[in-house]
mmCIF file of C-alpha atoms in Angstrom:
data_model
loop_
_atom_site.group_PDB
_atom_site.id
_atom_site.type_symbol
_atom_site.label_atom_id
_atom_site.label_comp_id
_atom_site.label_asym_id
_atom_site.label_seq_id
_atom_site.Cartn_x
_atom_site.Cartn_y
_atom_site.Cartn_z
ATOM 1 C CA GLN A 14 108.069 91.162 105.727
ATOM 2 C CA VAL A 15 106.096 93.890 103.969
ATOM 3 C CA ARG A 16 102.358 93.336 103.982
ATOM 4 C CA PHE A 17 99.267 95.273 103.009
ATOM 5 C CA VAL A 18 96.299 94.507 105.219
ATOM 6 C CA GLU A 19 92.729 95.457 104.348
ATOM 7 C CA SER A 20 89.987 96.263 106.831
ATOM 8 C CA GLY A 21 86.509 97.751 106.910
ATOM 9 C CA GLY A 22 84.545 95.418 104.673
ATOM 10 C CA GLY A 23 81.236 93.850 105.513
ATOM 11 C CA SER A 24 77.596 94.224 104.555
ATOM 12 C CA ALA A 25 75.530 97.231 103.624
ATOM 13 C CA GLN A 26 72.129 97.933 102.189
ATOM 14 C CA PRO A 27 71.718 99.536 98.785
ATOM 15 C CA GLY A 28 72.332 103.238 99.154
ATOM 16 C CA GLY A 29 74.538 102.698 102.166
ATOM 17 C CA SER A 30 78.231 103.370 102.708
ATOM 18 C CA LEU A 31 81.349 101.491 103.673
ATOM 19 C CA ARG A 32 84.955 102.572 104.069
ATOM 20 C CA LEU A 33 87.821 100.252 103.259
ATOM 21 C CA SER A 34 91.335 100.785 104.525
ATOM 22 C CA CYS A 35 94.598 99.163 103.531
ATOM 23 C CA ARG A 36 97.558 99.621 105.815
ATOM 24 C CA ALA A 37 101.176 98.843 105.058
ATOM 25 C CA THR A 38 103.210 97.031 107.660
ATOM 26 C CA ASN A 39 107.001 96.842 107.896
ATOM 27 C CA LEU A 40 107.407 99.541 105.258
ATOM 28 C CA ILE A 41 109.165 102.777 106.115
ATOM 29 C CA LEU A 42 107.198 105.973 105.614
ATOM 30 C CA SER A 43 109.565 107.504 103.060
ATOM 31 C CA VAL A 44 109.065 104.507 100.793
ATOM 32 C CA PHE A 45 105.304 104.300 101.276
ATOM 33 C CA THR A 46 104.937 107.958 100.342
ATOM 34 C CA GLY A 47 106.165 107.242 96.839
ATOM 35 C CA VAL A 48 104.146 104.094 96.211
ATOM 36 C CA PRO A 49 101.190 104.233 93.824
ATOM 37 C CA MET A 50 98.253 102.362 95.332
ATOM 38 C CA ALA A 51 94.999 100.968 93.997
ATOM 39 C CA TRP A 52 91.848 99.067 94.859
ATOM 40 C CA TYR A 53 90.613 96.211 92.701
ATOM 41 C CA ARG A 54 87.587 93.982 93.053
ATOM 42 C CA GLN A 55 86.611 90.547 91.880
ATOM 43 C CA THR A 56 83.331 88.665 91.761
ATOM 44 C CA PRO A 57 83.055 84.848 91.710
ATOM 45 C CA GLY A 58 83.909 83.715 88.218
ATOM 46 C CA GLY A 59 84.813 87.229 87.188
ATOM 47 C CA GLN A 60 88.054 88.975 86.411
ATOM 48 C CA ARG A 61 89.773 91.267 88.848
ATOM 49 C CA GLU A 62 88.976 94.818 87.823
ATOM 50 C CA LEU A 63 90.440 98.163 88.772
ATOM 51 C CA VAL A 64 88.157 100.256 90.965
ATOM 52 C CA ALA A 65 90.361 103.219 91.796
ATOM 53 C CA SER A 66 94.006 104.194 91.896
ATOM 54 C CA ILE A 67 96.090 106.976 93.377
ATOM 55 C CA THR A 68 99.622 108.053 92.533
ATOM 56 C CA SER A 69 102.305 109.356 94.855
ATOM 57 C CA ASP A 70 101.245 112.935 94.082
ATOM 58 C CA ARG A 71 97.622 111.984 94.848
ATOM 59 C CA THR A 72 96.387 111.971 91.257
ATOM 60 C CA THR A 73 93.371 109.655 91.222
ATOM 61 C CA ASN A 74 91.706 107.488 88.615
ATOM 62 C CA ILE A 75 88.206 106.152 89.253
ATOM 63 C CA ALA A 76 86.455 103.454 87.228
ATOM 64 C CA ASP A 77 83.383 104.662 85.356
ATOM 65 C CA SER A 78 81.218 102.111 87.161
ATOM 66 C CA VAL A 79 81.857 103.780 90.530
ATOM 67 C CA LYS A 80 82.615 107.355 89.519
ATOM 68 C CA GLY A 81 80.744 109.839 91.662
ATOM 69 C CA ARG A 82 80.178 107.226 94.381
ATOM 70 C CA PHE A 83 83.653 106.004 95.384
ATOM 71 C CA THR A 84 86.625 108.071 96.494
ATOM 72 C CA ILE A 85 90.206 106.922 97.003
ATOM 73 C CA SER A 86 92.588 108.688 99.345
ATOM 74 C CA LYS A 87 96.054 108.120 100.717
ATOM 75 C CA ASP A 88 97.059 108.864 104.288
ATOM 76 C CA ASN A 89 100.833 108.783 104.373
ATOM 77 C CA SER A 90 100.983 109.426 108.120
ATOM 78 C CA ARG A 91 99.099 106.171 108.680
ATOM 79 C CA LYS A 92 100.710 104.413 105.718
ATOM 80 C CA SER A 93 97.261 103.598 104.455
ATOM 81 C CA VAL A 94 95.045 103.974 101.421
ATOM 82 C CA ASN A 95 91.302 104.283 101.850
ATOM 83 C CA LEU A 96 88.301 103.652 99.649
ATOM 84 C CA GLN A 97 85.154 105.506 100.634
ATOM 85 C CA MET A 98 82.161 103.834 99.043
ATOM 86 C CA ASN A 99 78.871 105.701 99.038
ATOM 87 C CA ASN A 100 75.487 104.967 97.462
ATOM 88 C CA LEU A 101 76.392 101.312 97.260
ATOM 89 C CA LYS A 102 74.651 99.078 94.752
ATOM 90 C CA PRO A 103 74.192 95.290 94.723
ATOM 91 C CA GLU A 104 76.584 95.116 91.786
ATOM 92 C CA ASP A 105 79.329 96.452 94.050
ATOM 93 C CA THR A 106 79.299 93.118 95.852
ATOM 94 C CA ALA A 107 82.761 91.593 95.446
ATOM 95 C CA VAL A 108 86.025 90.815 97.162
ATOM 96 C CA TYR A 109 88.072 93.997 97.233
ATOM 97 C CA TYR A 110 91.854 93.891 97.025
ATOM 98 C CA CYS A 111 94.429 96.507 97.863
ATOM 99 C CA ASN A 112 97.390 96.741 95.489
ATOM 100 C CA ALA A 113 100.743 98.432 95.860
ATOM 101 C CA ASP A 114 102.740 99.137 92.710
ATOM 102 C CA TRP A 115 106.068 98.605 94.440
ATOM 103 C CA ASN A 116 108.871 96.109 94.151
ATOM 104 C CA GLY A 117 106.914 94.195 91.550
ATOM 105 C CA SER A 118 103.447 94.228 92.990
ATOM 106 C CA TYR A 119 101.947 93.577 96.379
ATOM 107 C CA TRP A 120 98.386 92.456 97.018
ATOM 108 C CA GLY A 121 96.356 92.420 100.178
ATOM 109 C CA GLN A 122 94.491 89.311 101.241
ATOM 110 C CA GLY A 123 91.148 90.611 100.027
ATOM 111 C CA ILE A 124 88.059 91.685 101.927
ATOM 112 C CA GLN A 125 84.422 90.892 101.249
ATOM 113 C CA VAL A 126 81.885 93.625 100.536
ATOM 114 C CA THR A 127 78.255 92.557 100.244
ATOM 115 C CA VAL A 128 75.460 94.910 99.239
ATOM 116 C CA SER A 129 71.954 93.558 99.594
ATOM 117 C CA SER A 130 68.597 94.409 101.064
#
């Protein structure tokens, strides 16, 4: 069964950094290489919003709210997509979800990121 598993969440102070990773399991490398990936986030009572996306040729799209602070990257050798989050703000607090635009759509289980002093 193909799964996408997030890791790396947790707590940080404002101005701090966290790095999220999402790793594909039971998916062959040649398929993963061609899969567009993205990170979304959702706050309690809020809608799920796109944070960043990356295509198979590594073209990226970053939401205005995190532009200049967040970076998305894809490591095909590890079958993973990463979200580097710098200069975190309290408004970045949310559950972050990994998404794979493949065979319909696959979502990770979600991982909590909390930014507070």
